[in-house]
Every structure is written in structure tokens, then in C-alpha cells.
Tab-separated table of N, CA and C in Angstrom:
chain	number	residue	atom	x	y	z
A	5	MET	N	-24.137	14.588	26.988
A	5	MET	CA	-23.789	14.443	28.385
A	5	MET	C	-24.375	13.130	28.916
A	6	ASN	N	-23.613	12.494	29.783
A	6	ASN	CA	-24.019	11.218	30.345
A	6	ASN	C	-23.897	11.244	31.860
A	7	ALA	N	-24.961	10.863	32.537
A	7	ALA	CA	-24.932	10.748	33.991
A	7	ALA	C	-24.523	9.326	34.365
A	8	ILE	N	-23.652	9.220	35.340
A	8	ILE	CA	-23.194	7.920	35.815
A	8	ILE	C	-24.203	7.386	36.829
A	9	ASP	N	-24.547	6.118	36.721
A	9	ASP	CA	-25.517	5.474	37.593
A	9	ASP	C	-24.844	4.941	38.858
A	10	THR	N	-25.568	4.934	39.946
A	10	THR	CA	-25.048	4.435	41.216
A	10	THR	C	-24.541	3.003	41.100
A	11	ASN	N	-25.299	2.153	40.414
A	11	ASN	CA	-24.905	0.746	40.316
A	11	ASN	C	-23.544	0.572	39.657
A	12	ILE	N	-23.237	1.380	38.678
A	12	ILE	CA	-21.929	1.295	38.029
A	12	ILE	C	-20.831	1.578	39.044
A	13	LEU	N	-21.023	2.611	39.849
A	13	LEU	CA	-20.021	2.952	40.863
A	13	LEU	C	-19.891	1.846	41.900
A	14	VAL	N	-21.012	1.320	42.360
A	14	VAL	CA	-20.982	0.258	43.362
A	14	VAL	C	-20.244	-0.956	42.820
A	15	TYR	N	-20.599	-1.402	41.625
A	15	TYR	CA	-19.938	-2.577	41.059
A	15	TYR	C	-18.444	-2.342	40.837
A	16	ALA	N	-18.065	-1.135	40.504
A	16	ALA	CA	-16.653	-0.839	40.255
A	16	ALA	C	-15.791	-1.046	41.496
A	17	PHE	N	-16.383	-0.922	42.671
A	17	PHE	CA	-15.625	-1.061	43.917
A	17	PHE	C	-15.986	-2.306	44.710
A	18	ASP	N	-16.900	-3.109	44.191
A	18	ASP	CA	-17.380	-4.292	44.909
A	18	ASP	C	-16.547	-5.521	44.555
A	19	VAL	N	-15.645	-5.890	45.451
A	19	VAL	CA	-14.780	-7.044	45.192
A	19	VAL	C	-15.548	-8.363	45.217
A	20	SER	N	-16.773	-8.348	45.726
A	20	SER	CA	-17.569	-9.576	45.745
A	20	SER	C	-18.281	-9.822	44.420
A	21	GLU	N	-18.052	-8.960	43.447
A	21	GLU	CA	-18.644	-9.092	42.107
A	21	GLU	C	-17.532	-9.233	41.061
A	22	PRO	N	-16.869	-10.406	40.993
A	22	PRO	CA	-15.705	-10.554	40.114
A	22	PRO	C	-16.013	-10.447	38.620
A	23	ILE	N	-17.247	-10.626	38.223
A	23	ILE	CA	-17.595	-10.485	36.806
A	23	ILE	C	-18.004	-9.046	36.500
A	24	LYS	N	-18.830	-8.477	37.356
A	24	LYS	CA	-19.336	-7.127	37.107
A	24	LYS	C	-18.302	-6.043	37.394
A	25	GLN	N	-17.396	-6.294	38.343
A	25	GLN	CA	-16.426	-5.265	38.708
A	25	GLN	C	-15.556	-4.814	37.533
A	26	PRO	N	-14.920	-5.721	36.805
A	26	PRO	CA	-14.092	-5.252	35.676
A	26	PRO	C	-14.913	-4.586	34.572
A	27	GLN	N	-16.141	-5.040	34.383
A	27	GLN	CA	-17.003	-4.408	33.379
A	27	GLN	C	-17.344	-2.977	33.789
A	28	ALA	N	-17.658	-2.786	35.056
A	28	ALA	CA	-17.985	-1.449	35.549
A	28	ALA	C	-16.762	-0.538	35.477
A	29	ARG	N	-15.607	-1.062	35.825
A	29	ARG	CA	-14.377	-0.257	35.752
A	29	ARG	C	-14.056	0.142	34.316
A	30	GLN	N	-14.258	-0.768	33.390
A	30	GLN	CA	-14.029	-0.449	31.980
A	30	GLN	C	-15.006	0.614	31.497
A	31	PHE	N	-16.252	0.489	31.901
A	31	PHE	CA	-17.245	1.494	31.521
A	31	PHE	C	-16.841	2.866	32.055
A	32	ILE	N	-16.421	2.920	33.297
A	32	ILE	CA	-15.986	4.197	33.883
A	32	ILE	C	-14.804	4.761	33.109
A	33	ARG	N	-13.834	3.914	32.768
A	33	ARG	CA	-12.678	4.393	31.982
A	33	ARG	C	-13.125	5.012	30.662
A	34	THR	N	-14.084	4.391	29.997
A	34	THR	CA	-14.537	4.949	28.717
A	34	THR	C	-15.271	6.266	28.917
A	35	ARG	N	-16.011	6.395	30.012
A	35	ARG	CA	-16.739	7.639	30.269
A	35	ARG	C	-15.789	8.759	30.685
A	36	VAL	N	-14.756	8.432	31.450
A	36	VAL	CA	-13.781	9.455	31.854
A	36	VAL	C	-13.037	9.973	30.628
A	37	SER	N	-12.632	9.072	29.757
A	37	SER	CA	-11.876	9.492	28.570
A	37	SER	C	-12.755	10.248	27.578
A	38	ALA	N	-14.055	10.020	27.622
A	38	ALA	CA	-14.963	10.739	26.730
A	38	ALA	C	-15.204	12.171	27.212
A	39	ALA	N	-14.989	12.416	28.489
A	39	ALA	CA	-15.091	13.752	29.091
A	39	ALA	C	-16.461	14.407	28.930
A	40	ASP	N	-17.502	13.615	28.751
A	40	ASP	CA	-18.843	14.202	28.642
A	40	ASP	C	-19.799	13.648	29.702
A	41	SER	N	-19.229	13.052	30.740
A	41	SER	CA	-20.046	12.445	31.785
A	41	SER	C	-19.974	13.258	33.063
A	42	PHE	N	-20.994	13.081	33.897
A	42	PHE	CA	-21.032	13.809	35.151
A	42	PHE	C	-21.656	12.951	36.232
A	43	LEU	N	-21.531	13.407	37.466
A	43	LEU	CA	-22.051	12.700	38.622
A	43	LEU	C	-23.124	13.567	39.267
A	44	LEU	N	-24.345	13.074	39.279
A	44	LEU	CA	-25.422	13.791	39.955
A	44	LEU	C	-25.235	13.698	41.465
A	45	TRP	N	-25.588	14.753	42.185
A	45	TRP	CA	-25.397	14.766	43.635
A	45	TRP	C	-26.156	13.626	44.301
A	46	GLN	N	-27.332	13.258	43.779
A	46	GLN	CA	-28.096	12.162	44.357
A	46	GLN	C	-27.336	10.844	44.223
A	47	VAL	N	-26.719	10.622	43.088
A	47	VAL	CA	-25.932	9.408	42.874
A	47	VAL	C	-24.736	9.396	43.814
A	48	ALA	N	-24.092	10.545	43.978
A	48	ALA	CA	-22.963	10.641	44.908
A	48	ALA	C	-23.414	10.264	46.321
A	49	GLY	N	-24.575	10.767	46.732
A	49	GLY	CA	-25.105	10.438	48.056
A	49	GLY	C	-25.445	8.965	48.199
A	50	GLU	N	-26.026	8.376	47.163
A	50	GLU	CA	-26.358	6.947	47.195
A	50	GLU	C	-25.090	6.100	47.262
A	51	PHE	N	-24.078	6.481	46.497
A	51	PHE	CA	-22.816	5.748	46.512
A	51	PHE	C	-22.156	5.850	47.888
A	52	LEU	N	-22.134	7.049	48.452
A	52	LEU	CA	-21.560	7.225	49.782
A	52	LEU	C	-22.333	6.412	50.813
A	53	GLY	N	-23.655	6.369	50.691
A	53	GLY	CA	-24.461	5.557	51.598
A	53	GLY	C	-24.096	4.081	51.512
A	54	CYS	N	-23.878	3.600	50.314
A	54	CYS	CA	-23.471	2.203	50.121
A	54	CYS	C	-22.106	1.960	50.763
A	55	LEU	N	-21.177	2.880	50.531
A	55	LEU	CA	-19.850	2.741	51.137
A	55	LEU	C	-19.936	2.717	52.658
A	56	ARG	N	-20.780	3.545	53.223
A	56	ARG	CA	-20.944	3.579	54.687
A	56	ARG	C	-21.565	2.278	55.199
A	57	ARG	N	-22.485	1.698	54.442
A	57	ARG	CA	-23.041	0.383	54.837
A	57	ARG	C	-21.959	-0.679	54.804
A	58	TRP	N	-21.115	-0.630	53.778
A	58	TRP	CA	-19.996	-1.572	53.715
A	58	TRP	C	-19.068	-1.377	54.909
A	59	GLU	N	-18.844	-0.128	55.267
A	59	GLU	CA	-17.994	0.168	56.422
A	59	GLU	C	-18.612	-0.405	57.698
A	60	SER	N	-19.895	-0.207	57.889
A	60	SER	CA	-20.593	-0.700	59.078
A	60	SER	C	-20.539	-2.219	59.180
A	61	SER	N	-20.538	-2.885	58.025
A	61	SER	CA	-20.499	-4.349	58.034
A	61	SER	C	-19.077	-4.904	58.032
A	62	GLY	N	-18.083	-4.022	58.012
A	62	GLY	CA	-16.693	-4.466	58.061
A	62	GLY	C	-16.078	-4.817	56.714
A	63	ARG	N	-16.783	-4.528	55.635
A	63	ARG	CA	-16.257	-4.847	54.295
A	63	ARG	C	-15.161	-3.898	53.863
A	64	VAL	N	-15.233	-2.651	54.313
A	64	VAL	CA	-14.217	-1.645	53.992
A	64	VAL	C	-13.924	-0.827	55.248
A	65	THR	N	-12.807	-0.131	55.234
A	65	THR	CA	-12.449	0.741	56.347
A	65	THR	C	-12.944	2.155	56.067
A	66	SER	N	-12.905	2.992	57.077
A	66	SER	CA	-13.299	4.386	56.874
A	66	SER	C	-12.346	5.079	55.907
A	67	ASN	N	-11.074	4.688	55.913
A	67	ASN	CA	-10.118	5.234	54.939
A	67	ASN	C	-10.482	4.820	53.518
A	68	ASP	N	-10.955	3.588	53.369
A	68	ASP	CA	-11.404	3.122	52.055
A	68	ASP	C	-12.577	3.963	51.562
A	69	VAL	N	-13.508	4.244	52.449
A	69	VAL	CA	-14.690	5.042	52.077
A	69	VAL	C	-14.245	6.384	51.515
A	70	VAL	N	-13.371	7.050	52.232
A	70	VAL	CA	-12.886	8.363	51.788
A	70	VAL	C	-12.132	8.232	50.473
A	71	SER	N	-11.276	7.239	50.376
A	71	SER	CA	-10.474	7.038	49.167
A	71	SER	C	-11.344	6.741	47.949
A	72	TYR	N	-12.303	5.831	48.094
A	72	TYR	CA	-13.170	5.462	46.975
A	72	TYR	C	-14.036	6.644	46.532
A	73	PHE	N	-14.579	7.357	47.519
A	73	PHE	CA	-15.438	8.494	47.194
A	73	PHE	C	-14.636	9.603	46.513
A	74	ASP	N	-13.458	9.888	47.041
A	74	ASP	CA	-12.601	10.908	46.423
A	74	ASP	C	-12.198	10.513	45.002
A	75	GLU	N	-11.947	9.226	44.797
A	75	GLU	CA	-11.575	8.752	43.457
A	75	GLU	C	-12.683	9.043	42.451
A	76	VAL	N	-13.911	8.752	42.837
A	76	VAL	CA	-15.045	9.000	41.942
A	76	VAL	C	-15.208	10.498	41.672
A	77	LEU	N	-15.030	11.303	42.701
A	77	LEU	CA	-15.160	12.757	42.516
A	77	LEU	C	-14.056	13.321	41.627
A	78	MET	N	-12.923	12.645	41.563
A	78	MET	CA	-11.853	13.082	40.664
A	78	MET	C	-12.202	12.771	39.210
A	79	TYR	N	-12.961	11.719	38.977
A	79	TYR	CA	-13.289	11.294	37.620
A	79	TYR	C	-14.348	12.169	36.948
A	80	PHE	N	-15.358	12.560	37.724
A	80	PHE	CA	-16.524	13.210	37.137
A	80	PHE	C	-16.871	14.498	37.870
A	81	PRO	N	-17.288	15.518	37.134
A	81	PRO	CA	-17.774	16.721	37.800
A	81	PRO	C	-19.099	16.437	38.504
A	82	LEU	N	-19.241	16.996	39.691
A	82	LEU	CA	-20.450	16.818	40.485
A	82	LEU	C	-21.470	17.884	40.091
A	83	ILE	N	-22.666	17.445	39.743
A	83	ILE	CA	-23.740	18.354	39.347
A	83	ILE	C	-24.750	18.449	40.487
A	84	VAL	N	-24.948	19.662	40.973
A	84	VAL	CA	-25.888	19.907	42.061
A	84	VAL	C	-27.044	20.723	41.488
A	85	PRO	N	-28.298	20.295	41.769
A	85	PRO	CA	-29.415	21.035	41.204
A	85	PRO	C	-29.555	22.429	41.819
């Protein structure tokens, strides 16, 4: 089993990181296809917090926040302690 790190999720959606973004997206694709990865609730909260900061600064819309977060939740099962 593999837990996905917050930084991977952030880079996957960060258009200001043109080198890291495709690498993070590729990593996510390999983890989704392996079907042995999961998302810890703390990581989900950290990712959502980052998305909300981006929203507050005008980098993304509130619809983007919901869309990006839902996309990640579709990829990985959420593990709650």
C-alpha cells in the first residue's frame, strides 16, 4: 500500500510548475493504475487547504477547488483513522 503525499497532489494541479506538474501527473497515473494507493485524510485536508489558498489569491475559482478535490477523491480511496 502506498500513501499519496500532499506535494504530489499540489504539483499535479499547479500550473506555475511546468516541470514538476507533468511528473506529478505521471506519478499519479502510475499509482492509480497500480490500485494499491490511498489518500490519508490529513493529506486530503492539506490539499484542500492549499486549493483554498489558491482560491483566496485568485489563482483558481471555487468551482476549480471542488473539481480538483473531487478528481483526487475519485482516484484514491480516502483513509480515515
